[in-house]
Amino acid sequence: MTEVTRRATVAGLGATLGAVAFAKAMEPLRHFTEDLSLDQFLQRHYRELSPEDLERVLRRIEEDTLRERGAHVSVADDRPIPGVQFGYALNLSVCNGCRKCAEACHHENNHDRSTNQSYIRVFEMEQGSLDFEHAATHYDHAVPAPGKYYMPVQCLQCDDAPCVAVCPVEATWKEEDGIVVIDYDWCIGCRYCEAACPYHARRFNWSEPEIEAEEINPDQGYLSNRVRPKGVVEKCHFCLHRTRRGRLPACAEACPTGARVFGNLLDPDSPIRWVLDNKRVFVLKEELGTRPRFFYFFD
Amino acid sequence: MAVDSPELKTLPAEDSHLVTYPRFLWECFKISFDGSPLFYAWMTGLTAIALVGVNAWANQMAEGMVLTNMTDHVSWGLYIANFTFGVGLAAGAVMMVIPAYLYDDRDMHEVVIVGELLAIAAIFVCLAFVIVDMGRPDRLWHMIPGLGRFHWPMSMLTWDVIVLNGYLLINLHITGYMIYSRFVGKPLNRKWYIPFVFVSVVWAISIHTVTAFLYTGLGSRPFWNDAIIAPRFIASAFVTGPAFLIVALHAIRELMRLAIPDGAIDTLTSILRVTVWINLFLLASEVFTQFYTGGTHAASAHYLYLGLDGKSGLVPWIWTAIALNLCAAVLLVLPATRAVRGWVVAACVFTFVGVWIEKGMGMVVPGFVPSTMHELVEYTPSLTEWKLTAGIWAMGIGIFTVSVKIAGHVLTGRSGLGSRRIS
Amino acid sequence: MIVRNPPSLGTVDTGLRDAMGASVGVSCETCHDPAHPDALARKGEVPQDFHGGISVAHGELGCASCHAPEDRTRLRLADGTTVPMREVLQLCGQCHGPKLRDFSKGSHGGGRGFWDRSRGPWVRDSCVACHAAHAPAYPLVMPAPPPNDRFLPRAGHEELAHD
């Protein structure tokens, strides 16, 4: 009997020690669960939210942003405009690589400051070649440099997007006006879409974004530029909180050389239609069959 | 460990399952926590490592995935590499099931349950790696069909969820049914496990094929967009499964003092002897196709085997893997070593590690280097990633140890309702 | 669409700054009597005094190529008719026809505001806002800072590759 009691005691001690060690090991998780409300946890997919639910979600996001970041923001739900299909063209003969578009995106979309994150990456290419292998993204000299041309790349809002196909929870999908959007509150952060995208267009929030309250752009959209939580994927959304209200996206406005042409493909008088009809446009990696909405041309 | 020994057939099972099943679970619990000092030391060590992993994960959840060394350029790393390898290991269990049931190998039949238990432990390891790789594991419920939104059949990840969980359930059923039946002293009803066994053979192939299809379907990454990846995965599964099982069977024989027939180990060794060479052949085929054609599409292969633009972080890894696999392949055919236990075990360890490198880091990471826009960003795992990886493998080995112990106790009659009445 | 000319159009830079820090420009008729103008400088010569250091680097053009000799506030088209300074686009378009066409269709020159004109205006800059009329070549600029990627060194900062 003493053998059994001794074993039982040792076992009991071991179990207690194990439980304590487990609790200690899990301790940092407390910070994670603190920020997670039950409402947030149970929130349904954007497409399943009733108008009242969506209102509640938008207000909650505004309250959370105020509480966590000290910034007053307004988050809207901008729906696609009927009769609109967005298209974008970029004049490679005119782009001078100044990165003002990337900078504007950074400010408009409330990106993390420390990484100087942007949805746009500008590639400095060798003239005469479309080979990205010898391109540079971190050039830091006066532009345009001799013998180079510049190619900004952002999400091309593909009509047959690989990222949409691979998402296991349908957190990303193509809307009626052509924009491929992400429900940041539904994304599980598996990054399969990031692996699938042929254009390096998607970004993952590896940490909580750092932005000062006064730098936060308060004019926000649920599917676009509200401050994203860590652990989810994001990408260019053609500034839908602007474009679905008729405005130009931030990158198009910021471009000082006028290389960017944005508009409604269904409007025969739009600049984008004129470009597609009159300029020799091409798309990146056409052979993959992604059918982008973003076109490039030389003048 | 024969499951249908004659003496137990005479003991009737009187109590209903509502009584006996909880008793069975309690017995399992007791077996898990009671053993020799070596067992205690082993399990304590594994638990300690697992807890280090748990803590690393808690930190990762609190601070974000920035604690890993993954970036937007290399967005999958050590976790998914281990997941991919783990799926192969789980599928490799079928290398015991096929001889035991399709070829009526009597010796293998005695110990086939070890393979099925390996499959279970490996699937748990895979599921753990997927969960720790997710940015938002609190949103796991989003994947549950009906409750969340399950993007089936378009997303290959949903197929993977189905086949992996299905494989886990099949193996839990088969092993659970066998062990529980033995525990209560009921004879096995073949219709409750034989069909599942045959399904599990096909299903095992499917889990690794679906996992391969995760990669091969992506046109954005030419290193993966290659039909040979699926057969390579299967070939390496048929290497790692037998390699692990040979070592495990030796360990079970020595440390758990359970009778393991030589025939089972010999069959596995014969299988391994061939599959290591098939694995090498498929690797060679891949290397030829990449390098003969050349061009930008071969940039990832170039980075992996030879380095690219002065960056060569993975080169030592892959060549070590190839050397290890070759070593193992040779050891298993040379007359002086092919039947010597020590050398065979060494070959198993070599090829296990070799395939871990080649199918893990050597397959996942090069797909991201260079990126789809041809930027070259390298990746070496961070301390957090190593801790989590060690923790999850420790958990898996712990599950395997405990489940084999339970199977051993119950199937030899040491534990069970019958044995209770006798003692 | 609304096309805006730069405020400096039709003025000469005095080099002075106002209270807000903006350059102070002086319009041509401050010194030149529109009815009795001085002769334009010959090709190759550039007036230096009082003209804000104008340097002409516009192909083979001279002053009389664009400026109406009899009126400093107007520009001269190829057929001899003159247009006010604010209609400078017409003049540019004479030689740079395709570019003006591209501009009017929206594929050159950019703009700010709305793509949907039913909701708001599209405000654009005239040619001379970006291309200084006397030296139209687009200047070199320093780009906005590059992304700060982990493990991707910035150009010239390879030593910062591992953080």
Short mmCIF file of C-alpha atoms in Angstrom, two decimals, chain B residues 131-413:
data_model
loop_
_atom_site.label_atom_id
_atom_site.label_comp_id
_atom_site.label_asym_id
_atom_site.label_seq_id
_atom_site.Cartn_x
_atom_site.Cartn_y
_atom_site.Cartn_z
CA ILE B 131 -2.75 26.12 -36.02
CA VAL B 132 0.46 27.76 -34.89
CA ASP B 133 1.07 29.03 -38.42
CA MET B 134 -2.30 30.78 -38.54
CA GLY B 135 -2.35 34.48 -37.85
CA ARG B 136 -5.74 34.18 -36.18
CA PRO B 137 -6.24 30.73 -34.67
CA ASP B 138 -9.12 32.20 -32.65
CA ARG B 139 -10.95 32.23 -35.98
CA LEU B 140 -10.49 28.54 -36.63
CA TRP B 141 -14.25 28.11 -36.45
CA HIS B 142 -14.55 30.09 -39.67
CA MET B 143 -13.48 26.91 -41.42
CA ILE B 144 -16.24 24.70 -40.06
CA PRO B 145 -18.73 23.95 -42.83
CA GLY B 146 -22.17 25.26 -42.00
CA LEU B 147 -20.93 27.36 -39.09
CA GLY B 148 -18.32 29.34 -41.00
CA ARG B 149 -17.71 29.51 -44.71
CA PHE B 150 -15.96 26.49 -46.13
CA HIS B 151 -14.60 27.29 -49.58
CA TRP B 152 -14.90 23.79 -50.91
CA PRO B 153 -14.23 22.56 -53.59
CA MET B 154 -12.27 25.51 -54.90
CA SER B 155 -9.70 25.91 -52.15
CA MET B 156 -7.26 23.03 -51.84
CA LEU B 157 -6.87 23.88 -48.19
CA THR B 158 -10.45 22.80 -47.60
CA TRP B 159 -9.73 19.45 -49.26
CA ASP B 160 -6.74 19.14 -46.95
CA VAL B 161 -8.91 19.85 -43.91
CA ILE B 162 -11.33 17.13 -45.01
CA VAL B 163 -8.76 14.47 -45.80
CA LEU B 164 -6.57 15.07 -42.78
CA ASN B 165 -9.41 15.04 -40.31
CA GLY B 166 -10.96 12.09 -42.11
CA TYR B 167 -7.71 10.16 -41.91
CA LEU B 168 -7.44 10.96 -38.22
CA LEU B 169 -10.99 9.76 -37.58
CA ILE B 170 -10.49 6.56 -39.59
CA ASN B 171 -7.35 5.65 -37.69
CA LEU B 172 -8.84 6.64 -34.34
CA HIS B 173 -11.76 4.38 -35.13
CA ILE B 174 -9.69 1.42 -36.24
CA THR B 175 -7.26 1.55 -33.34
CA GLY B 176 -9.90 2.57 -30.84
CA TYR B 177 -12.19 -0.24 -31.88
CA MET B 178 -9.41 -2.81 -31.66
CA ILE B 179 -8.11 -1.69 -28.31
CA TYR B 180 -11.51 -1.17 -26.74
CA SER B 181 -12.82 -4.51 -27.99
CA ARG B 182 -9.82 -6.23 -26.51
CA PHE B 183 -10.28 -4.29 -23.31
CA VAL B 184 -13.87 -5.48 -22.80
CA GLY B 185 -13.06 -8.91 -24.13
CA LYS B 186 -15.31 -8.81 -27.14
CA PRO B 187 -14.20 -10.57 -30.31
CA LEU B 188 -13.57 -8.29 -33.23
CA ASN B 189 -16.33 -7.94 -35.78
CA ARG B 190 -14.46 -7.68 -39.07
CA LYS B 191 -17.06 -5.46 -40.66
CA TRP B 192 -16.31 -2.77 -38.12
CA TYR B 193 -12.71 -2.37 -39.06
CA ILE B 194 -11.71 -4.16 -42.28
CA PRO B 195 -13.55 -1.74 -44.63
CA PHE B 196 -12.05 1.17 -42.73
CA VAL B 197 -8.60 -0.34 -43.11
CA PHE B 198 -8.96 -0.55 -46.86
CA VAL B 199 -10.34 2.97 -47.00
CA SER B 200 -7.39 4.13 -44.91
CA VAL B 201 -4.95 2.80 -47.51
CA VAL B 202 -6.49 4.90 -50.25
CA TRP B 203 -7.05 7.78 -47.88
CA ALA B 204 -3.39 7.78 -46.86
CA ILE B 205 -2.39 8.30 -50.47
CA SER B 206 -4.96 11.08 -50.73
CA ILE B 207 -3.72 13.07 -47.76
CA HIS B 208 -0.31 13.52 -49.19
CA THR B 209 -1.57 14.02 -52.72
CA VAL B 210 -3.95 16.76 -51.61
CA THR B 211 -1.16 18.39 -49.62
CA ALA B 212 1.00 18.28 -52.74
CA PHE B 213 -1.84 19.81 -54.76
CA LEU B 214 -1.82 22.76 -52.35
CA TYR B 215 1.49 23.64 -53.92
CA THR B 216 1.27 22.33 -57.44
CA GLY B 217 -1.87 24.33 -58.25
CA LEU B 218 -0.15 27.68 -57.79
CA GLY B 219 0.90 29.06 -61.16
CA SER B 220 2.61 31.93 -59.42
CA ARG B 221 5.46 29.74 -58.21
CA PRO B 222 7.14 27.72 -60.94
CA PHE B 223 9.18 25.75 -58.40
CA TRP B 224 5.96 24.19 -57.18
CA ASN B 225 3.89 24.27 -60.34
CA ASP B 226 5.18 20.88 -61.30
CA ALA B 227 3.30 17.59 -61.58
CA ILE B 228 6.16 15.60 -60.11
CA ILE B 229 5.65 17.13 -56.67
CA ALA B 230 2.76 14.80 -55.83
CA PRO B 231 4.67 11.59 -56.66
CA ARG B 232 7.70 12.98 -54.84
CA PHE B 233 5.58 13.51 -51.77
CA ILE B 234 4.24 9.95 -51.89
CA ALA B 235 7.71 8.54 -52.41
CA SER B 236 9.09 10.41 -49.45
CA ALA B 237 6.11 9.38 -47.33
CA PHE B 238 7.02 5.80 -48.10
CA VAL B 239 10.51 6.56 -46.87
CA THR B 240 9.77 8.38 -43.65
CA GLY B 241 6.98 6.05 -42.54
CA PRO B 242 9.01 2.87 -42.65
CA ALA B 243 12.15 4.62 -41.36
CA PHE B 244 10.35 5.88 -38.29
CA LEU B 245 8.52 2.62 -37.74
CA ILE B 246 11.65 0.47 -37.95
CA VAL B 247 13.30 2.55 -35.22
CA ALA B 248 10.06 2.69 -33.21
CA LEU B 249 9.57 -1.09 -33.38
CA HIS B 250 13.12 -1.67 -32.15
CA ALA B 251 12.52 0.79 -29.32
CA ILE B 252 9.21 -0.83 -28.40
CA ARG B 253 10.89 -4.21 -28.34
CA GLU B 254 13.80 -3.05 -26.16
CA LEU B 255 12.16 -0.52 -23.89
CA MET B 256 8.59 -1.70 -23.56
CA ARG B 257 9.51 -5.36 -23.57
CA LEU B 258 6.80 -6.21 -26.09
CA ALA B 259 7.23 -9.01 -28.58
CA ILE B 260 7.83 -7.61 -32.05
CA PRO B 261 8.19 -10.24 -34.77
CA ASP B 262 11.33 -9.90 -36.88
CA GLY B 263 9.26 -10.38 -40.00
CA ALA B 264 7.54 -7.05 -39.52
CA ILE B 265 10.81 -5.15 -39.23
CA ASP B 266 12.27 -7.06 -42.18
CA THR B 267 9.28 -6.24 -44.37
CA LEU B 268 9.58 -2.56 -43.52
CA THR B 269 13.31 -2.66 -44.24
CA SER B 270 12.70 -4.28 -47.62
CA ILE B 271 10.20 -1.57 -48.46
CA LEU B 272 12.56 1.19 -47.32
CA ARG B 273 15.40 -0.27 -49.35
CA VAL B 274 13.44 0.41 -52.52
CA THR B 275 11.63 3.60 -51.63
CA VAL B 276 14.80 5.54 -50.75
CA TRP B 277 16.03 4.93 -54.29
CA ILE B 278 12.70 5.90 -55.84
CA ASN B 279 12.83 9.10 -53.81
CA LEU B 280 16.33 9.85 -55.08
CA PHE B 281 15.30 9.11 -58.66
CA LEU B 282 12.38 11.55 -58.49
CA LEU B 283 14.68 14.17 -57.00
CA ALA B 284 17.11 13.66 -59.87
CA SER B 285 14.28 13.97 -62.36
CA GLU B 286 13.25 17.28 -60.85
CA VAL B 287 16.81 18.60 -60.82
CA PHE B 288 17.35 17.70 -64.47
CA THR B 289 14.12 19.36 -65.63
CA GLN B 290 14.88 22.55 -63.75
CA PHE B 291 18.48 22.94 -64.73
CA TYR B 292 18.37 21.73 -68.32
CA THR B 293 15.68 24.24 -69.19
CA GLY B 294 17.09 27.00 -67.05
CA GLY B 295 15.69 30.48 -67.34
CA THR B 296 13.87 32.50 -64.74
CA HIS B 297 11.54 29.64 -63.88
CA ALA B 298 14.53 27.74 -62.54
CA ALA B 299 15.59 30.58 -60.25
CA SER B 300 14.25 28.87 -57.13
CA ALA B 301 15.99 25.61 -57.98
CA HIS B 302 19.16 27.55 -58.67
CA TYR B 303 18.88 29.28 -55.31
CA LEU B 304 18.34 25.97 -53.54
CA TYR B 305 21.12 23.90 -55.10
CA LEU B 306 23.69 26.47 -56.17
CA GLY B 307 22.77 29.80 -54.66
CA LEU B 308 21.54 32.87 -56.51
CA ASP B 309 23.03 36.36 -56.74
CA GLY B 310 25.40 35.65 -53.89
CA LYS B 311 22.70 34.31 -51.61
CA SER B 312 23.11 30.65 -50.76
CA GLY B 313 21.49 30.08 -47.39
CA LEU B 314 19.82 26.83 -48.34
CA VAL B 315 22.66 25.25 -50.27
CA PRO B 316 24.29 23.46 -47.30
CA TRP B 317 20.88 22.20 -46.21
CA ILE B 318 19.92 20.55 -49.49
CA TRP B 319 23.27 18.97 -50.14
CA THR B 320 23.32 17.58 -46.60
CA ALA B 321 19.89 16.14 -47.26
CA ILE B 322 21.02 14.55 -50.50
CA ALA B 323 24.13 13.14 -48.82
CA LEU B 324 22.08 11.71 -45.97
CA ASN B 325 19.60 10.10 -48.36
CA LEU B 326 22.37 8.67 -50.51
CA CYS B 327 24.14 7.31 -47.46
CA ALA B 328 20.99 5.62 -46.28
CA ALA B 329 20.26 4.27 -49.75
CA VAL B 330 23.72 2.74 -50.00
CA LEU B 331 23.71 1.36 -46.47
CA LEU B 332 20.49 -0.43 -47.21
CA VAL B 333 21.85 -2.25 -50.26
CA LEU B 334 25.45 -2.98 -49.32
CA PRO B 335 25.71 -6.63 -48.24
CA ALA B 336 27.87 -5.71 -45.26
CA THR B 337 25.32 -3.33 -43.77
CA ARG B 338 21.90 -4.05 -45.20
CA ALA B 339 20.91 -6.59 -42.59
CA VAL B 340 22.87 -5.32 -39.61
CA ARG B 341 20.52 -3.72 -37.09
CA GLY B 342 22.84 -0.87 -36.13
CA TRP B 343 23.43 0.15 -39.73
CA VAL B 344 19.79 -0.19 -40.66
CA VAL B 345 18.77 2.01 -37.75
CA ALA B 346 21.45 4.53 -38.78
CA ALA B 347 20.13 4.48 -42.33
CA CYS B 348 16.62 5.09 -41.01
CA VAL B 349 17.77 8.09 -39.01
CA PHE B 350 19.79 9.48 -41.93
CA THR B 351 16.98 9.22 -44.40
CA PHE B 352 14.40 10.53 -41.95
CA VAL B 353 16.46 13.66 -41.37
CA GLY B 354 17.35 13.89 -45.05
CA VAL B 355 13.73 13.81 -46.14
CA TRP B 356 12.77 16.23 -43.37
CA ILE B 357 15.18 18.74 -44.84
CA GLU B 358 14.35 18.01 -48.46
CA LYS B 359 10.56 18.01 -48.11
CA GLY B 360 10.40 20.63 -45.43
CA MET B 361 12.80 23.52 -45.74
CA GLY B 362 14.03 22.26 -49.08
CA MET B 363 10.61 22.41 -50.68
CA VAL B 364 8.62 25.11 -48.97
CA VAL B 365 11.21 27.85 -48.62
CA PRO B 366 12.68 27.80 -52.16
CA GLY B 367 9.15 28.33 -53.50
CA PHE B 368 9.40 31.80 -52.01
CA VAL B 369 12.96 32.58 -53.03
CA PRO B 370 12.99 34.53 -55.21
CA SER B 371 9.55 36.06 -54.67
CA THR B 372 6.95 36.20 -57.42
CA MET B 373 8.35 39.59 -58.38
CA HIS B 374 11.86 38.14 -58.29
CA GLU B 375 13.06 39.78 -55.12
CA LEU B 376 15.56 37.69 -53.20
CA VAL B 377 14.85 37.59 -49.49
CA GLU B 378 16.33 34.75 -47.48
CA TYR B 379 14.84 33.01 -44.49
CA THR B 380 16.22 31.20 -41.46
CA PRO B 381 13.80 30.29 -38.69
CA SER B 382 13.75 32.34 -35.51
CA LEU B 383 14.15 30.99 -31.99
CA THR B 384 10.39 31.15 -31.48
CA GLU B 385 9.89 28.95 -34.52
CA TRP B 386 12.44 26.41 -33.34
CA LYS B 387 10.89 26.30 -29.87
CA LEU B 388 7.42 25.77 -31.26
CA THR B 389 8.64 23.12 -33.66
CA ALA B 390 10.43 21.23 -30.90
CA GLY B 391 7.39 21.56 -28.67
CA ILE B 392 5.01 20.18 -31.25
CA TRP B 393 7.23 17.23 -32.13
CA ALA B 394 7.63 16.53 -28.42
CA MET B 395 3.86 16.53 -28.10
CA GLY B 396 3.57 14.15 -31.07
CA ILE B 397 6.17 11.77 -29.74
CA GLY B 398 4.43 11.91 -26.38
CA ILE B 399 1.10 11.01 -27.97
CA PHE B 400 2.75 8.19 -29.87
CA THR B 401 4.49 6.86 -26.75
CA VAL B 402 1.36 6.91 -24.65
CA SER B 403 -0.87 5.41 -27.33
CA VAL B 404 1.60 2.58 -28.00
CA LYS B 405 1.83 1.98 -24.28
CA ILE B 406 -1.95 1.75 -24.00
CA ALA B 407 -2.13 -0.53 -27.02
CA GLY B 408 0.65 -2.68 -25.60
CA HIS B 409 -1.00 -3.01 -22.19
CA VAL B 410 -4.45 -3.77 -23.51
CA LEU B 411 -3.61 -5.98 -26.46
CA THR B 412 -1.29 -8.22 -24.44
CA GLY B 413 -3.94 -8.54 -21.79
#
